[in-house]
Amino acid sequence: MQNPLLEISNLNVTFSVTDQTILAVRDLSLSIYHGKTLGLVGESGCGKSVTASSILRLIYPPGRIDSGEIRYRGKDILLMSEEEVRKTRGKEIAMIFQEPMTSLNPVFRIGYQISETIRLHVDINKSEAREQTIDLLRKVGIPNPALRYNAYPHELSGGMRQRVMIAIALSASPSILIADEPTTALDVTIQAQILDLLLRIQNEKDMSLLLISHDLGIVANVADDIAIMYAGEIVEYGSVQHIFNNPLHPYTVGLIDAIPKIGENRKRLKTIHGFVPTITERPTGCSFYPRCFKRTDKCNQNPIPLVKRGEVQVRCIRA
């Protein structure tokens, strides 16, 4: 078994709001392997983006990484100096953010934004950076790249802006690419094009990919491993094949049952009853306790650890 390229161990992230300290990510452990894709799946607000930002040490007050380790090639990112972290961001680990219109600077041309990112990590002149930028725009599927080099973000469609974000993320040839819901707000056809582009580039460059999504269907098609996240915790973690064929956590079971299936004859879709607990009013024990169809009184007495059950890890005493 190869060693993980990036390994997160027992990560805890809190946010201080007025007189409360809110635990946004609790006891999170994940591994990303060379050339593989890890899917991180969960509902909005469950802590997926906070986890991604923690990897790049982009958590700022009132947020705080309380404890844990994030080791890249054996070195803990949380113990690096600011200079080491700046060299790691973009060059070793890059990120495609969720909304390209707010991530791109509206007053600079897209060519300038990409070329400056290249020059930040590679010692080349402006002319060489321009040529590399045009080549990157061509690789991510933007037509007439030399002409688009001088376009402003507002002159591009949502799909084109997302391609520009991918070009910026790939500008220094990172080893790990974090894609935070890269197809949000795009129509289905463009979604498929963006995912195909990411997978093609991943194969060409032999990169690792952390794909963050709330769409199980997307992750099932592209990921090797999958981590199911609920209320700030990983509740099930393992290979896509094992989790989709034999889900163990009641939340995972509910998510998969809720997917419409071709040829199935039913008038109503299955749902998970209840609501996600607010981060200020979590149950004492299992976070899924109020909504679980397998719950017992014992489930709500103490925090539930993530333990190995066969080929997967699951946070459930009834698994």
GROMACS .gro file of C-alpha atoms in nm:
model
  319
    1MET     CA    1   0.000   0.000   0.000
    2GLN     CA    2   0.147   0.336  -0.104
    3ASN     CA    3   0.187   0.615   0.149
    4PRO     CA    4  -0.068   0.899   0.129
    5LEU     CA    5   0.042   1.211  -0.057
    6LEU     CA    6  -0.169   1.414   0.185
    7GLU     CA    7  -0.294   1.287   0.519
    8ILE     CA    8  -0.533   1.468   0.756
    9SER     CA    9  -0.547   1.335   1.111
   10ASN     CA   10  -0.800   1.431   1.382
   11LEU     CA   11  -0.865   1.781   1.246
   12ASN     CA   12  -1.080   2.013   1.458
   13VAL     CA   13  -1.182   2.359   1.335
   14THR     CA   14  -1.379   2.606   1.548
   15PHE     CA   15  -1.539   2.947   1.494
   16SER     CA   16  -1.591   3.199   1.773
   17VAL     CA   17  -1.926   3.378   1.740
   18THR     CA   18  -2.026   3.628   2.013
   19ASP     CA   19  -1.996   3.425   2.334
   20GLN     CA   20  -1.999   3.082   2.168
   21THR     CA   21  -1.729   2.858   2.024
   22ILE     CA   22  -1.874   2.652   1.739
   23LEU     CA   23  -1.710   2.328   1.626
   24ALA     CA   24  -1.737   2.335   1.245
   25VAL     CA   25  -1.517   2.030   1.172
   26ARG     CA   26  -1.474   1.757   1.432
   27ASP     CA   27  -1.218   1.476   1.449
   28LEU     CA   28  -1.173   1.458   1.070
   29SER     CA   29  -0.923   1.215   0.917
   30LEU     CA   30  -0.869   1.162   0.542
   31SER     CA   31  -0.598   1.041   0.305
   32ILE     CA   32  -0.532   1.143  -0.056
   33TYR     CA   33  -0.313   0.914  -0.266
   34HIS     CA   34  -0.099   0.990  -0.570
   35GLY     CA   35  -0.300   0.997  -0.892
   36LYS     CA   36  -0.627   0.906  -0.716
   37THR     CA   37  -0.955   1.091  -0.668
   38LEU     CA   38  -1.118   1.131  -0.327
   39GLY     CA   39  -1.480   1.248  -0.322
   40LEU     CA   40  -1.593   1.449  -0.019
   41VAL     CA   41  -1.973   1.449  -0.014
   42GLY     CA   42  -2.222   1.620   0.213
   43GLU     CA   43  -2.503   1.873   0.243
   44SER     CA   44  -2.441   2.247   0.233
   45GLY     CA   45  -2.295   2.367   0.562
   46CYS     CA   46  -2.154   2.032   0.672
   47GLY     CA   47  -1.791   2.151   0.670
   48LYS     CA   48  -1.661   2.047   0.326
   49SER     CA   49  -1.527   2.389   0.225
   50VAL     CA   50  -1.386   2.450   0.575
   51THR     CA   51  -1.191   2.125   0.538
   52ALA     CA   52  -1.055   2.234   0.198
   53SER     CA   53  -0.957   2.577   0.332
   54SER     CA   54  -0.781   2.412   0.626
   55ILE     CA   55  -0.558   2.214   0.389
   56LEU     CA   56  -0.430   2.542   0.241
   57ARG     CA   57  -0.430   2.710   0.583
   58LEU     CA   58  -0.688   2.963   0.472
   59ILE     CA   59  -0.885   2.965   0.798
   60TYR     CA   60  -0.884   3.314   0.943
   61PRO     CA   61  -1.043   3.471   1.257
   62PRO     CA   62  -1.301   3.416   1.388
   63GLY     CA   63  -1.211   3.067   1.262
   64ARG     CA   64  -0.928   2.865   1.411
   65ILE     CA   65  -0.769   2.524   1.354
   66ASP     CA   66  -0.772   2.394   1.711
   67SER     CA   67  -0.594   2.062   1.670
   68GLY     CA   68  -0.491   1.788   1.430
   69GLU     CA   69  -0.231   1.734   1.159
   70ILE     CA   70  -0.234   1.795   0.782
   71ARG     CA   71   0.074   1.624   0.643
   72TYR     CA   72   0.182   1.681   0.281
   73ARG     CA   73   0.465   1.451   0.171
   74GLY     CA   74   0.525   1.383   0.540
   75LYS     CA   75   0.549   1.748   0.647
   76ASP     CA   76   0.278   1.906   0.865
   77ILE     CA   77   0.132   2.209   0.685
   78LEU     CA   78   0.002   2.345   1.016
   79LEU     CA   79   0.361   2.372   1.145
   80MET     CA   80   0.505   2.536   0.832
   81SER     CA   81   0.618   2.899   0.828
   82GLU     CA   82   0.409   3.151   0.633
   83GLU     CA   83   0.673   3.153   0.358
   84GLU     CA   84   0.661   2.772   0.325
   85VAL     CA   85   0.281   2.779   0.311
   86ARG     CA   86   0.284   3.044   0.035
   87LYS     CA   87   0.521   2.826  -0.169
   88THR     CA   88   0.298   2.524  -0.116
   89ARG     CA   89  -0.027   2.699  -0.216
   90GLY     CA   90  -0.074   2.692  -0.589
   91LYS     CA   91   0.255   2.522  -0.667
   92GLU     CA   92   0.203   2.195  -0.474
   93ILE     CA   93  -0.165   2.212  -0.377
   94ALA     CA   94  -0.406   2.422  -0.583
   95MET     CA   95  -0.776   2.490  -0.541
   96ILE     CA   96  -1.068   2.567  -0.771
   97PHE     CA   97  -1.312   2.770  -0.566
   98GLN     CA   98  -1.687   2.727  -0.570
   99GLU     CA   99  -1.793   3.048  -0.747
  100PRO     CA  100  -1.560   3.175  -1.022
  101MET     CA  101  -1.724   3.518  -1.051
  102THR     CA  102  -1.630   3.603  -0.692
  103SER     CA  103  -1.288   3.435  -0.716
  104LEU     CA  104  -1.170   3.623  -1.025
  105ASN     CA  105  -1.076   3.988  -0.990
  106PRO     CA  106  -1.332   4.182  -1.199
  107VAL     CA  107  -1.096   4.473  -1.281
  108PHE     CA  108  -0.811   4.266  -1.432
  109ARG     CA  109  -0.810   4.081  -1.763
  110ILE     CA  110  -0.811   3.703  -1.728
  111GLY     CA  111  -0.478   3.669  -1.914
  112TYR     CA  112  -0.310   3.896  -1.661
  113GLN     CA  113  -0.454   3.699  -1.367
  114ILE     CA  114  -0.327   3.368  -1.503
  115SER     CA  115   0.016   3.495  -1.614
  116GLU     CA  116   0.081   3.663  -1.277
  117THR     CA  117   0.001   3.334  -1.103
  118ILE     CA  118   0.253   3.158  -1.329
  119ARG     CA  119   0.522   3.420  -1.260
  120LEU     CA  120   0.460   3.389  -0.886
  121HIS     CA  121   0.577   3.027  -0.895
  122VAL     CA  122   0.802   3.008  -1.205
  123ASP     CA  123   1.100   3.231  -1.286
  124ILE     CA  124   1.006   3.349  -1.637
  125ASN     CA  125   0.951   3.687  -1.807
  126LYS     CA  126   0.619   3.844  -1.908
  127SER     CA  127   0.640   3.729  -2.270
  128GLU     CA  128   0.700   3.367  -2.172
  129ALA     CA  129   0.421   3.385  -1.913
  130ARG     CA  130   0.184   3.516  -2.181
  131GLU     CA  131   0.266   3.223  -2.412
  132GLN     CA  132   0.212   2.974  -2.129
  133THR     CA  133  -0.116   3.143  -2.040
  134ILE     CA  134  -0.249   3.120  -2.396
  135ASP     CA  135  -0.145   2.754  -2.405
  136LEU     CA  136  -0.328   2.690  -2.076
  137LEU     CA  137  -0.642   2.861  -2.205
  138ARG     CA  138  -0.625   2.638  -2.512
  139LYS     CA  139  -0.583   2.324  -2.297
  140VAL     CA  140  -0.887   2.403  -2.084
  141GLY     CA  141  -1.101   2.441  -2.396
  142ILE     CA  142  -1.140   2.817  -2.435
  143PRO     CA  143  -1.180   2.909  -2.805
  144ASN     CA  144  -0.960   3.182  -2.955
  145PRO     CA  145  -0.729   3.186  -2.648
  146ALA     CA  146  -0.509   3.468  -2.780
  147LEU     CA  147  -0.819   3.688  -2.813
  148ARG     CA  148  -0.971   3.577  -2.482
  149TYR     CA  149  -0.643   3.662  -2.307
  150ASN     CA  150  -0.758   4.025  -2.297
  151ALA     CA  151  -1.115   3.956  -2.185
  152TYR     CA  152  -1.253   4.062  -1.846
  153PRO     CA  153  -1.435   3.802  -1.629
  154HIS     CA  154  -1.778   3.962  -1.689
  155GLU     CA  155  -1.735   3.909  -2.065
  156LEU     CA  156  -1.726   3.530  -2.021
  157SER     CA  157  -2.002   3.278  -1.951
  158GLY     CA  158  -2.015   3.082  -1.625
  159GLY     CA  159  -1.861   2.775  -1.790
  160MET     CA  160  -1.580   2.983  -1.944
  161ARG     CA  161  -1.505   3.149  -1.610
  162GLN     CA  162  -1.481   2.809  -1.447
  163ARG     CA  163  -1.234   2.703  -1.717
  164VAL     CA  164  -1.028   3.013  -1.639
  165MET     CA  165  -1.026   2.910  -1.270
  166ILE     CA  166  -0.905   2.565  -1.372
  167ALA     CA  167  -0.630   2.724  -1.583
  168ILE     CA  168  -0.517   2.933  -1.283
  169ALA     CA  169  -0.517   2.625  -1.059
  170LEU     CA  170  -0.310   2.429  -1.313
  171SER     CA  171  -0.066   2.712  -1.386
  172ALA     CA  172   0.211   2.574  -1.160
  173SER     CA  173   0.139   2.203  -1.227
  174PRO     CA  174   0.032   2.112  -0.871
  175SER     CA  175   0.048   1.759  -0.730
  176ILE     CA  176  -0.297   1.792  -0.567
  177LEU     CA  177  -0.597   1.975  -0.708
  178ILE     CA  178  -0.887   2.059  -0.475
  179ALA     CA  179  -1.209   2.118  -0.668
  180ASP     CA  180  -1.472   2.274  -0.439
  181GLU     CA  181  -1.806   2.206  -0.609
  182PRO     CA  182  -1.664   2.304  -0.951
  183THR     CA  183  -1.995   2.252  -1.132
  184THR     CA  184  -2.222   2.453  -0.901
  185ALA     CA  185  -2.460   2.688  -1.090
  186LEU     CA  186  -2.369   2.536  -1.428
  187ASP     CA  187  -2.621   2.360  -1.650
  188VAL     CA  188  -2.598   1.982  -1.692
  189THR     CA  189  -2.419   1.990  -2.028
  190ILE     CA  190  -2.151   2.231  -1.904
  191GLN     CA  191  -2.117   2.029  -1.582
  192ALA     CA  192  -2.028   1.721  -1.785
  193GLN     CA  193  -1.775   1.917  -1.993
  194ILE     CA  194  -1.603   2.060  -1.682
  195LEU     CA  195  -1.583   1.716  -1.516
  196ASP     CA  196  -1.446   1.556  -1.834
  197LEU     CA  197  -1.188   1.835  -1.853
  198LEU     CA  198  -1.078   1.782  -1.491
  199LEU     CA  199  -1.042   1.407  -1.539
  200ARG     CA  200  -0.852   1.445  -1.866
  201ILE     CA  201  -0.606   1.691  -1.711
  202GLN     CA  202  -0.571   1.470  -1.402
  203ASN     CA  203  -0.474   1.174  -1.621
  204GLU     CA  204  -0.236   1.381  -1.834
  205LYS     CA  205  -0.055   1.532  -1.535
  206ASP     CA  206  -0.093   1.232  -1.299
  207MET     CA  207  -0.243   1.456  -1.029
  208SER     CA  208  -0.438   1.371  -0.718
  209LEU     CA  209  -0.788   1.519  -0.698
  210LEU     CA  210  -1.003   1.609  -0.398
  211LEU     CA  211  -1.352   1.655  -0.543
  212ILE     CA  212  -1.596   1.828  -0.307
  213SER     CA  213  -1.961   1.790  -0.400
  214HIS     CA  214  -2.315   1.745  -0.272
  215ASP     CA  215  -2.397   1.526  -0.574
  216LEU     CA  216  -2.350   1.152  -0.513
  217GLY     CA  217  -2.397   1.077  -0.883
  218ILE     CA  218  -2.102   1.292  -0.988
  219VAL     CA  219  -1.873   1.143  -0.722
  220ALA     CA  220  -1.979   0.787  -0.806
  221ASN     CA  221  -1.866   0.838  -1.166
  222VAL     CA  222  -1.525   0.995  -1.104
  223ALA     CA  223  -1.391   0.909  -0.755
  224ASP     CA  224  -1.186   0.613  -0.631
  225ASP     CA  225  -1.270   0.669  -0.264
  226ILE     CA  226  -1.551   0.859  -0.100
  227ALA     CA  227  -1.599   1.026   0.238
  228ILE     CA  228  -1.955   1.102   0.350
  229MET     CA  229  -1.971   1.411   0.572
  230TYR     CA  230  -2.254   1.511   0.805
  231ALA     CA  231  -2.266   1.801   1.054
  232GLY     CA  232  -1.889   1.849   1.055
  233GLU     CA  233  -1.794   1.481   1.083
  234ILE     CA  234  -1.698   1.201   0.847
  235VAL     CA  235  -1.967   0.938   0.903
  236GLU     CA  236  -1.852   0.683   0.641
  237TYR     CA  237  -1.529   0.648   0.445
  238GLY     CA  238  -1.407   0.390   0.196
  239SER     CA  239  -1.395   0.291  -0.169
  240VAL     CA  240  -1.678   0.405  -0.396
  241GLN     CA  241  -1.753   0.043  -0.483
  242HIS     CA  242  -1.794  -0.072  -0.121
  243ILE     CA  243  -1.997   0.227  -0.004
  244PHE     CA  244  -2.241   0.228  -0.297
  245ASN     CA  245  -2.284  -0.151  -0.295
  246ASN     CA  246  -2.310  -0.188   0.083
  247PRO     CA  247  -2.365   0.142   0.271
  248LEU     CA  248  -2.337   0.098   0.648
  249HIS     CA  249  -2.423   0.436   0.802
  250PRO     CA  250  -2.797   0.517   0.810
  251TYR     CA  251  -2.726   0.861   0.658
  252THR     CA  252  -2.545   0.704   0.361
  253VAL     CA  253  -2.830   0.455   0.322
  254GLY     CA  254  -3.078   0.745   0.318
  255LEU     CA  255  -2.878   0.943   0.060
  256ILE     CA  256  -2.852   0.647  -0.178
  257ASP     CA  257  -3.219   0.551  -0.134
  258ALA     CA  258  -3.319   0.909  -0.221
  259ILE     CA  259  -3.160   0.885  -0.568
  260PRO     CA  260  -3.430   0.827  -0.835
  261LYS     CA  261  -3.373   0.501  -1.022
  262ILE     CA  262  -3.465   0.426  -1.383
  263GLY     CA  263  -3.749   0.173  -1.410
  264GLU     CA  264  -3.854   0.210  -1.048
  265ASN     CA  265  -4.230   0.240  -1.006
  266ARG     CA  266  -4.307   0.472  -0.715
  267LYS     CA  267  -4.509   0.790  -0.687
  268ARG     CA  268  -4.297   0.965  -0.422
  269LEU     CA  269  -3.923   0.993  -0.379
  270LYS     CA  270  -3.773   0.864  -0.058
  271THR     CA  271  -3.647   1.130   0.181
  272ILE     CA  272  -3.454   1.155   0.506
  273HIS     CA  273  -3.694   1.281   0.770
  274GLY     CA  274  -3.608   1.578   0.988
  275PHE     CA  275  -3.345   1.848   0.956
  276VAL     CA  276  -2.969   1.882   0.991
  277PRO     CA  277  -2.892   1.994   1.349
  278THR     CA  278  -2.769   2.351   1.383
  279ILE     CA  279  -2.401   2.373   1.471
  280THR     CA  280  -2.495   2.531   1.803
  281GLU     CA  281  -2.739   2.256   1.902
  282ARG     CA  282  -2.577   1.925   1.817
  283PRO     CA  283  -2.684   1.607   1.996
  284THR     CA  284  -2.454   1.481   2.273
  285GLY     CA  285  -2.371   1.160   2.089
  286CYS     CA  286  -2.431   1.078   1.722
  287SER     CA  287  -2.499   1.390   1.510
  288PHE     CA  288  -2.750   1.194   1.302
  289TYR     CA  289  -2.939   1.067   1.610
  290PRO     CA  290  -3.257   1.282   1.570
  291ARG     CA  291  -3.313   1.159   1.212
  292CYS     CA  292  -3.191   0.800   1.234
  293PHE     CA  293  -3.423   0.503   1.176
  294LYS     CA  294  -3.186   0.269   1.368
  295ARG     CA  295  -3.127   0.486   1.675
  296THR     CA  296  -3.125   0.364   2.034
  297ASP     CA  297  -3.080   0.556   2.359
  298LYS     CA  298  -2.717   0.444   2.366
  299CYS     CA  299  -2.648   0.636   2.042
  300ASN     CA  300  -2.697   0.971   2.215
  301GLN     CA  301  -2.488   0.916   2.527
  302ASN     CA  302  -2.132   0.981   2.402
  303PRO     CA  303  -1.959   1.098   2.080
  304ILE     CA  304  -1.932   0.810   1.833
  305PRO     CA  305  -1.580   0.727   1.703
  306LEU     CA  306  -1.502   0.644   1.340
  307VAL     CA  307  -1.413   0.273   1.340
  308LYS     CA  308  -1.325   0.015   1.077
  309ARG     CA  309  -1.600  -0.224   0.971
  310GLY     CA  310  -1.478  -0.460   0.702
  311GLU     CA  311  -1.354  -0.253   0.406
  312VAL     CA  312  -1.489   0.084   0.524
  313GLN     CA  313  -1.475   0.315   0.825
  314VAL     CA  314  -1.806   0.415   0.978
  315ARG     CA  315  -1.922   0.635   1.269
  316CYS     CA  316  -2.215   0.421   1.392
  317ILE     CA  317  -2.253   0.172   1.678
  318ARG     CA  318  -2.535  -0.003   1.487
  319ALA     CA  319  -2.336  -0.064   1.168
   0.00000   0.00000   0.00000
